[in-house]
PDB file of C-alpha atoms in Angstrom:
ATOM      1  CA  UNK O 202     117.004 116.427  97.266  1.00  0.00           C
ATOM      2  CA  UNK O 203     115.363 115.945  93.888  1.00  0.00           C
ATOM      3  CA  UNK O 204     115.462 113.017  93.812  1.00  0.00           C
ATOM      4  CA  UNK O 205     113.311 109.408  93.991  1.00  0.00           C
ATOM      5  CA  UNK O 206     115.431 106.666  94.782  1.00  0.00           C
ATOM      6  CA  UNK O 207     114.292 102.626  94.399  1.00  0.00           C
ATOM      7  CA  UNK O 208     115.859  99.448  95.830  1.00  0.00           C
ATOM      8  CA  UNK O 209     117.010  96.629  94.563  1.00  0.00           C
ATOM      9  CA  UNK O 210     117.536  97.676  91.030  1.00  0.00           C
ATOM     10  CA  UNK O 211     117.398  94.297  90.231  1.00  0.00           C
ATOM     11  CA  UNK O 212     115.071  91.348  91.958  1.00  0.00           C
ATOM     12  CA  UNK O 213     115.154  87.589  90.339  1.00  0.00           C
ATOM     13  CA  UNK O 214     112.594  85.652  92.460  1.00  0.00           C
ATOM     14  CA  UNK O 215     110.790  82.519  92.287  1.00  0.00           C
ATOM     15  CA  UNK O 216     107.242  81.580  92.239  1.00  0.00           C
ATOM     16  CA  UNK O 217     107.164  80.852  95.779  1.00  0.00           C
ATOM     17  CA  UNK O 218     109.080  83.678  97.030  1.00  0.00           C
ATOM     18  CA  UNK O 219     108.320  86.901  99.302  1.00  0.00           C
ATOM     19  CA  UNK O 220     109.960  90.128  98.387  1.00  0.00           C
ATOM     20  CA  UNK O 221     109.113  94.030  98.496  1.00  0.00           C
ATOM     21  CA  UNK O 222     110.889  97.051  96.368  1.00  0.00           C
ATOM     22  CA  UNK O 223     111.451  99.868  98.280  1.00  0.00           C
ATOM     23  CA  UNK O 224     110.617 103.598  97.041  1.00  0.00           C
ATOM     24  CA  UNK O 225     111.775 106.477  99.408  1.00  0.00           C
ATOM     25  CA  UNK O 226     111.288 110.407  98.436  1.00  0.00           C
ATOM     26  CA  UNK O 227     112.345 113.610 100.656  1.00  0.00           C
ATOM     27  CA  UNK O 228     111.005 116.457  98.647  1.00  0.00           C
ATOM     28  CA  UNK O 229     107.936 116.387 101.028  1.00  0.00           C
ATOM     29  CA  UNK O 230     105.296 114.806  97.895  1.00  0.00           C
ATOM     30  CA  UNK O 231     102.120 113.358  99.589  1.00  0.00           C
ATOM     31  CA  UNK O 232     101.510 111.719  96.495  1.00  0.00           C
ATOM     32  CA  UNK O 233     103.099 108.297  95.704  1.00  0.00           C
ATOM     33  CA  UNK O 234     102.738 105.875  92.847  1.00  0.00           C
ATOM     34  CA  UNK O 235     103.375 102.364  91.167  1.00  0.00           C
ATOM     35  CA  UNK O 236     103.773 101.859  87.690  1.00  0.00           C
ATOM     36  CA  UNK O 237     104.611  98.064  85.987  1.00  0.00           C
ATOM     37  CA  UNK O 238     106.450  98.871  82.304  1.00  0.00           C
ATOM     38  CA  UNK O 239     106.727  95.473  79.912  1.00  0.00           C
ATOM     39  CA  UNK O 240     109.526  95.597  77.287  1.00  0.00           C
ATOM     40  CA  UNK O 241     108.593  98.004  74.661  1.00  0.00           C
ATOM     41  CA  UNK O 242     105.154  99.077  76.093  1.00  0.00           C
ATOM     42  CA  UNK O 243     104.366 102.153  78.217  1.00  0.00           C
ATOM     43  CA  UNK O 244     104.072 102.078  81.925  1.00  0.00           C
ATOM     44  CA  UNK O 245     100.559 101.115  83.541  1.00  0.00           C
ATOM     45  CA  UNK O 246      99.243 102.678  86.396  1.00  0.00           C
ATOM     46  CA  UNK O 247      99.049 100.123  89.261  1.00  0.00           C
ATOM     47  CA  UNK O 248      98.547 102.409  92.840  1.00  0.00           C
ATOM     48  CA  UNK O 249      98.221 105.658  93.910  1.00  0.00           C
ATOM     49  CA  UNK O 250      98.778 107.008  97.165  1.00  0.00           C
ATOM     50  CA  UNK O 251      97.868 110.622  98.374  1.00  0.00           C
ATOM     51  CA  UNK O 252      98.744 111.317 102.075  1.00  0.00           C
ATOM     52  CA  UNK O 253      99.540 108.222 103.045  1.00  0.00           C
ATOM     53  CA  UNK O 254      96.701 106.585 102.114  1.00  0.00           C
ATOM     54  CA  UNK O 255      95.441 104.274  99.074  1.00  0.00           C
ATOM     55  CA  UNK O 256      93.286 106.177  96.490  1.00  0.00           C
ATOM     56  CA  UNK O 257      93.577 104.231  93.391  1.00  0.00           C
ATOM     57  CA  UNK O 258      94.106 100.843  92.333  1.00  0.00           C
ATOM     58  CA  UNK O 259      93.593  99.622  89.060  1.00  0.00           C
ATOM     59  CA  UNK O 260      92.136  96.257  89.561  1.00  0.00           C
ATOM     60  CA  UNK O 261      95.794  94.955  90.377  1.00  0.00           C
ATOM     61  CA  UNK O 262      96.353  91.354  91.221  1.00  0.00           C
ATOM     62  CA  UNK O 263      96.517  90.755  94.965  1.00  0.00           C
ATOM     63  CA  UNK O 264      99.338  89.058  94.704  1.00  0.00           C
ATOM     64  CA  UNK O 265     100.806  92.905  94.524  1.00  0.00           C
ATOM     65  CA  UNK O 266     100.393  94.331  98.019  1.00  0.00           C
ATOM     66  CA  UNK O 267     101.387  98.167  98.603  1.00  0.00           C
ATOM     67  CA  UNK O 268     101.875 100.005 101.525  1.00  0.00           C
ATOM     68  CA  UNK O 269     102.766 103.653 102.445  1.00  0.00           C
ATOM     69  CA  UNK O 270     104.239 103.956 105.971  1.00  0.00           C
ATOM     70  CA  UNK O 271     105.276 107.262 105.919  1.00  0.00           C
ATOM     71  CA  UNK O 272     104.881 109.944 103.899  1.00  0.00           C
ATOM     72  CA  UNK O 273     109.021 109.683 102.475  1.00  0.00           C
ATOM     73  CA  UNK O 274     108.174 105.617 101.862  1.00  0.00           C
ATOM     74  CA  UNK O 275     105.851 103.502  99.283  1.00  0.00           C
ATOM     75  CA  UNK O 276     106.657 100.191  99.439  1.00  0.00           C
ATOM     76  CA  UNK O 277     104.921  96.819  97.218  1.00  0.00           C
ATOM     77  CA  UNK O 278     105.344  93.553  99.260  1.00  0.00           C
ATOM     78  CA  UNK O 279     105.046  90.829  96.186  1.00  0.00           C
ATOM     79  CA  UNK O 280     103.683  87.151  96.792  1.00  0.00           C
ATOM     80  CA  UNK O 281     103.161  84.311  94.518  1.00  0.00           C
ATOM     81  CA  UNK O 282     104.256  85.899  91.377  1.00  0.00           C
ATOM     82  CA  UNK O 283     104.365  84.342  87.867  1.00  0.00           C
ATOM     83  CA  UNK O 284     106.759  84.711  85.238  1.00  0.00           C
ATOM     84  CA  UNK O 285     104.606  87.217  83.298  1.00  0.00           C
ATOM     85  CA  UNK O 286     104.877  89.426  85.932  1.00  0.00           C
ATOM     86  CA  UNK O 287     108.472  90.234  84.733  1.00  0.00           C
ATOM     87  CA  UNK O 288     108.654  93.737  84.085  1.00  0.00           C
ATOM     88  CA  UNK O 289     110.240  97.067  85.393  1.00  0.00           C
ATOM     89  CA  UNK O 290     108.633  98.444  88.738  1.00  0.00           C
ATOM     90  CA  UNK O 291     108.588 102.336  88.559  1.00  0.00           C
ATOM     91  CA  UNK O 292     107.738 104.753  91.536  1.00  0.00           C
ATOM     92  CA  UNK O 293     107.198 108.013  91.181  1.00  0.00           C
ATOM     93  CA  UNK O 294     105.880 110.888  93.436  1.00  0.00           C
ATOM     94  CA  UNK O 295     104.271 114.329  92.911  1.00  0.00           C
ATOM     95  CA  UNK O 296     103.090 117.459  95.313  1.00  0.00           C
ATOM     96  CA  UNK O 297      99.491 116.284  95.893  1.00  0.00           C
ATOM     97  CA  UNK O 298      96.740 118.983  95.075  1.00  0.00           C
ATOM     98  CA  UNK O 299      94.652 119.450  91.696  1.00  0.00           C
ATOM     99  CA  UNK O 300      97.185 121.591  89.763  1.00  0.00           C
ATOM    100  CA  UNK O 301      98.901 120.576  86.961  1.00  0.00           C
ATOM    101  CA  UNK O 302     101.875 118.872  88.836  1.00  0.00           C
ATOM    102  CA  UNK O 303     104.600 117.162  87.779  1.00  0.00           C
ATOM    103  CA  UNK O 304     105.871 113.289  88.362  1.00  0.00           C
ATOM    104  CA  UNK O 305     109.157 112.732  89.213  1.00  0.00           C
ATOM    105  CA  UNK O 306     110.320 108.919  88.350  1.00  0.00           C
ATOM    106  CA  UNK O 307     112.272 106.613  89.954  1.00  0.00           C
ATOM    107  CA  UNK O 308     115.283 104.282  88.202  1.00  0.00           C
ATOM    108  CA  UNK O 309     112.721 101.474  88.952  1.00  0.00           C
ATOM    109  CA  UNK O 310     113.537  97.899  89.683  1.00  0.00           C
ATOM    110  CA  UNK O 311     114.000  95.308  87.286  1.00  0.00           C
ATOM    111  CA  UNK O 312     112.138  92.322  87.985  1.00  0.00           C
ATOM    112  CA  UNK O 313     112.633  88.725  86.918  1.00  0.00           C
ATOM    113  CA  UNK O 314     109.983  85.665  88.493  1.00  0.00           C
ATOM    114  CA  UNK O 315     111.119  82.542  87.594  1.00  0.00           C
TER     115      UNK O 315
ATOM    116  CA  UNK H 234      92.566 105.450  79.573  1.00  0.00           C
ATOM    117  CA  UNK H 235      95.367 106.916  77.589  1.00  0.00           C
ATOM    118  CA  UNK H 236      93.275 109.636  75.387  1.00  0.00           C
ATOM    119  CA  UNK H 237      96.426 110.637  73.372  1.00  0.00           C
ATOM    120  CA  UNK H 238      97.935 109.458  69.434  1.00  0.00           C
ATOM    121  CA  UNK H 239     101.363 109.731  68.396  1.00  0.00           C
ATOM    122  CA  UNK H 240     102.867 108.484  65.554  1.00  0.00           C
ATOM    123  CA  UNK H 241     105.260 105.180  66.704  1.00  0.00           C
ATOM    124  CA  UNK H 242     108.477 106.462  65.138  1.00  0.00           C
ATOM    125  CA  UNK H 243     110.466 109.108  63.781  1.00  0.00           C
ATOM    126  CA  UNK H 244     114.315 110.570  62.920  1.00  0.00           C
ATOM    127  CA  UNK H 245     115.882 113.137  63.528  1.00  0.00           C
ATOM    128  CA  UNK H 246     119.007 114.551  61.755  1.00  0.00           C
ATOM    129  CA  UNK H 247     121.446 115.557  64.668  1.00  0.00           C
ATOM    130  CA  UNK H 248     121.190 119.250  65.379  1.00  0.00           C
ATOM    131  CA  UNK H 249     117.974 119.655  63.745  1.00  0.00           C
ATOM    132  CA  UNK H 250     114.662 120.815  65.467  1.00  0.00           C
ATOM    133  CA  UNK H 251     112.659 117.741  66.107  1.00  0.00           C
ATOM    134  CA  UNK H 252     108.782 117.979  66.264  1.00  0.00           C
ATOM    135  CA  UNK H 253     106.971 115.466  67.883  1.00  0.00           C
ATOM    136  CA  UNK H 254     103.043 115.639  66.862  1.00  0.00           C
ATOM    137  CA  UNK H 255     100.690 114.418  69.723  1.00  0.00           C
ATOM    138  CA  UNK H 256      96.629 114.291  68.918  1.00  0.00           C
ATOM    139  CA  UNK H 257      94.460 114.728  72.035  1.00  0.00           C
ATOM    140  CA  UNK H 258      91.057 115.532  69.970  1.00  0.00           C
ATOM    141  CA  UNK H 259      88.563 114.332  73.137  1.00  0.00           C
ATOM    142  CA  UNK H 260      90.851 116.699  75.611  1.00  0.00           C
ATOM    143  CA  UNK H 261      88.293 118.935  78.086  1.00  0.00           C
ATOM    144  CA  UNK H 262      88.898 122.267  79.376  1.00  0.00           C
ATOM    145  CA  UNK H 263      90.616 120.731  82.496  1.00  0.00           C
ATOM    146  CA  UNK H 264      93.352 119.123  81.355  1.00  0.00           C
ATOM    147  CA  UNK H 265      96.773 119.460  81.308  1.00  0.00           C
ATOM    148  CA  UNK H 266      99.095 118.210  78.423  1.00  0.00           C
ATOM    149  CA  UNK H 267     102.509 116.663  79.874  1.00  0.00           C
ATOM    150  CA  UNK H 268     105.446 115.728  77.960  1.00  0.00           C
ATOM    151  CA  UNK H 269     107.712 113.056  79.293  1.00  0.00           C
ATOM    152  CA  UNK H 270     110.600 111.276  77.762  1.00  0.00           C
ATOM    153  CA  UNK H 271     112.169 107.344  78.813  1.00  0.00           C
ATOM    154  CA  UNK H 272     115.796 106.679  77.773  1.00  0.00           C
ATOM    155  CA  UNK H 273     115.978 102.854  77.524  1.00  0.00           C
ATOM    156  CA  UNK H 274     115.894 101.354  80.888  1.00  0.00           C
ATOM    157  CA  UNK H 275     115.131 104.859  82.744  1.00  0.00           C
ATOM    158  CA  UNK H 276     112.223 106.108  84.781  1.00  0.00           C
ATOM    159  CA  UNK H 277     110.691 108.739  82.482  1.00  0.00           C
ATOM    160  CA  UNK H 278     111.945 112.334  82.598  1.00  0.00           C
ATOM    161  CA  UNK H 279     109.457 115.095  82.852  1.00  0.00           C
ATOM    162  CA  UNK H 280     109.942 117.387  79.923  1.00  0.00           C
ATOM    163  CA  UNK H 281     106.974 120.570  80.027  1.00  0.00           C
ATOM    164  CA  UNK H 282     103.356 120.616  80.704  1.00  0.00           C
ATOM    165  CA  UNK H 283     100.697 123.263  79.858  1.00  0.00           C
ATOM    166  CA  UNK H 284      97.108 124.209  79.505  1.00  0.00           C
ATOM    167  CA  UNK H 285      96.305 126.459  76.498  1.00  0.00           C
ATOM    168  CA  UNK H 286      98.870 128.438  76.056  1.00  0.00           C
ATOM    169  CA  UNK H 287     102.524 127.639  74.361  1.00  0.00           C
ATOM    170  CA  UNK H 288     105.499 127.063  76.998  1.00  0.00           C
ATOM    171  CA  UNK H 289     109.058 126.877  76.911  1.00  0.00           C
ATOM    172  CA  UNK H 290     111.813 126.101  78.985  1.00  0.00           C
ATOM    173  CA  UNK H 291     115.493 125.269  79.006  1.00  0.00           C
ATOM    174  CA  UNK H 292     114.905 121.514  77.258  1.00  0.00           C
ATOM    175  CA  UNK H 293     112.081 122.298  74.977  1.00  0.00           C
ATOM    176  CA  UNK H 294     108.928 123.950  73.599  1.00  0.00           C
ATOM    177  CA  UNK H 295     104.887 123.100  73.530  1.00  0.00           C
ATOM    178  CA  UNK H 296     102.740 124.547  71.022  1.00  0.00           C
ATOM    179  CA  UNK H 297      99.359 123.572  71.721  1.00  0.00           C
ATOM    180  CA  UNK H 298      96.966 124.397  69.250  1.00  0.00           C
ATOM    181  CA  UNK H 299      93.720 126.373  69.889  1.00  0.00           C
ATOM    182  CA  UNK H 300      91.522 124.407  69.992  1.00  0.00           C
ATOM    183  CA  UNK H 301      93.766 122.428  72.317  1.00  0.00           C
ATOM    184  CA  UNK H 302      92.744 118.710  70.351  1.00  0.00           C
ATOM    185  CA  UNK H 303      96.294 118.395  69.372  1.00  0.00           C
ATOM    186  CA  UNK H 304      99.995 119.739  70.718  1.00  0.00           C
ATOM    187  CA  UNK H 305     103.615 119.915  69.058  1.00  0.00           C
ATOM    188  CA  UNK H 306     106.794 118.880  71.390  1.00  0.00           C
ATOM    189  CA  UNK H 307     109.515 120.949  69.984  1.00  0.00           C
ATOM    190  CA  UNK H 308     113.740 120.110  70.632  1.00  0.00           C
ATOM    191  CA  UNK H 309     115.322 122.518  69.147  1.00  0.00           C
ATOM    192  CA  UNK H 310     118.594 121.646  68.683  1.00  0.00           C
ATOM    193  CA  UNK H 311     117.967 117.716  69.130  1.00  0.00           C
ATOM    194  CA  UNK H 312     121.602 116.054  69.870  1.00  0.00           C
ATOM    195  CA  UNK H 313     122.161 112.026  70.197  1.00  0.00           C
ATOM    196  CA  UNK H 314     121.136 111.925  73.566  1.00  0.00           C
ATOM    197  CA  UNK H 315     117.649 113.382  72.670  1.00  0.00           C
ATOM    198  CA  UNK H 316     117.307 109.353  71.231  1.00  0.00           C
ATOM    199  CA  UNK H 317     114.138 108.335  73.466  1.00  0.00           C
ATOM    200  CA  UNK H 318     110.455 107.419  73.575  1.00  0.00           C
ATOM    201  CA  UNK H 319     108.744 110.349  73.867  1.00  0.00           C
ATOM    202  CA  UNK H 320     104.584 110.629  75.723  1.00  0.00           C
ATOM    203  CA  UNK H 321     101.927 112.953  75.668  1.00  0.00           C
ATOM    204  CA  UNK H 322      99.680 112.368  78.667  1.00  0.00           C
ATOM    205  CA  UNK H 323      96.732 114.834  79.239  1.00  0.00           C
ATOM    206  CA  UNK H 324      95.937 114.520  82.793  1.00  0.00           C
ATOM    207  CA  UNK H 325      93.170 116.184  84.194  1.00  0.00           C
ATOM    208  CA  UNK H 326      93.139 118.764  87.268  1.00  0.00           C
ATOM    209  CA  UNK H 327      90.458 117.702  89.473  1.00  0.00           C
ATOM    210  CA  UNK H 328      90.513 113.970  89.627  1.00  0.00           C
ATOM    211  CA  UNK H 329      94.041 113.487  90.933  1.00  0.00           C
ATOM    212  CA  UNK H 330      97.106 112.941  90.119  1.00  0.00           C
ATOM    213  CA  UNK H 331      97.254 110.027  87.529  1.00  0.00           C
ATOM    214  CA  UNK H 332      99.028 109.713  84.872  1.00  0.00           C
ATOM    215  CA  UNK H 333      97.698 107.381  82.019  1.00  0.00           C
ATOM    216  CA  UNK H 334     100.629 106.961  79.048  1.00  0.00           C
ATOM    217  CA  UNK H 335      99.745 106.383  76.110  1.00  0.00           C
ATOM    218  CA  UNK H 336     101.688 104.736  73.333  1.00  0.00           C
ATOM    219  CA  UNK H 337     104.720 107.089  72.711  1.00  0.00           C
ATOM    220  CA  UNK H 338     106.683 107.910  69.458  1.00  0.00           C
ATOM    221  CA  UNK H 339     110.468 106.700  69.687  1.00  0.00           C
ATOM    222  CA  UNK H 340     112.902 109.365  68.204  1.00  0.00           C
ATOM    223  CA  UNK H 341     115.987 108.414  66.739  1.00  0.00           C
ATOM    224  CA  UNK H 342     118.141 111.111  66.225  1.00  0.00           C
ATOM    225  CA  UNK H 343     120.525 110.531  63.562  1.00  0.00           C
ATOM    226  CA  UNK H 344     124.536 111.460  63.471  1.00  0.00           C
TER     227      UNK H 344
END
């Protein structure tokens, strides 16, 4: 299994609103990651997990809450949103360890706060 | 962070090589150059990495120069589905596993 998988692909939600996307992995990484993409811009490092726990985060709003539970799962539990935090959510995961190792991307999840 | 320059655009003629330029001038002697590619709406694809020396494999080629400050993607045979933004990330080997992306050039290959 190659292959990173993400849930919902899709996610409308309202400022109010408490929601989490869902990133799951079985080729054994112990590296995890979140990524926000805007239209027509690159994606921005938000998180990085190695072995389950947190090792970067790049000054992201608290509103944004991740968590690793396992080593297969990365999840980011979102709270009071606003609307300009519309934007794809991408996940990816790599082999942890200082060689030159690949990411492997999930689909992401489309998000839309209302 | 993103330490890399492409150009924003090009075309591509279909069935044509297409070389995509990428300048990484401040690169150090510990990082790696990664190519990745994002089809609208799709997680990026890894495409190659390397060090210093030129790779290939079954999707394309890098030539990195050798001084290493700047690196050539190379599809040789680029068809309509090769239409993508394309990155250059240099990542380095001993401060994890970020990546930082930088702008990207958007190929457009051409029927």
């Amino acid at each position: 299994d190659t292959e990173v998988t993400q849930t919902p692909k899709h996610l409308v939600m309202g400022m109010t609103n408490k929601k989490s996307l869902k990133c799951e992995q079985h080729m054994g990484h112990r590296a995890m990651y979140w990524y926000k993409q805007k239209a027509k811009k690159p994606p921005e490092l938000m998180f990085v997990y190695s072995y389950e726990k947190l090792s970067i985060n790049e000054s992201v709003p608290s509103r944004f809450s991740p968590e690793c539970p396992n080593s297969s799962l990365l999840n980011l539990h979102l709270h009071a949103l606003q609307p300009e935090d519309s934007a794809l959510y991408l996940c990816a995961s790599s082999p942890s360890g200082p060689m030159g190792n690949e990411q492997f991307f999930g689909p992401g999840t489309r998000l839309t706060v209302l | 962070d993103a330490k890399t320059t492409q150009p924003p655009s090009m075309d591509c003629a279909e069935g044509r090589a297409a070389n995509l330029p990428c300048n990484h001038s401040t690169i150090s002697g510990n990082e790696y150059v990664y190519w990745y590619r994002q089809i609208h709406s799709q997680g990026p694809q890894y495409i190659i990495h390397g060090l210093k020396n030129n790779e290939t494999n079954e999707m394309a080629s890098l030539i990195i120069t050798e001084d290493r400050k700047s690196s050539t993607l190379i599809l040789p045979h680029a068809t309509l589905r090769d239409t993508a933004v394309y990155y250059c990330i240099v990542r380095p080997t001993n401060t994890g596993n970020q990546f930082y992306f930088g702008t990207g050039t958007s190929l457009t290959v051409i029927p």
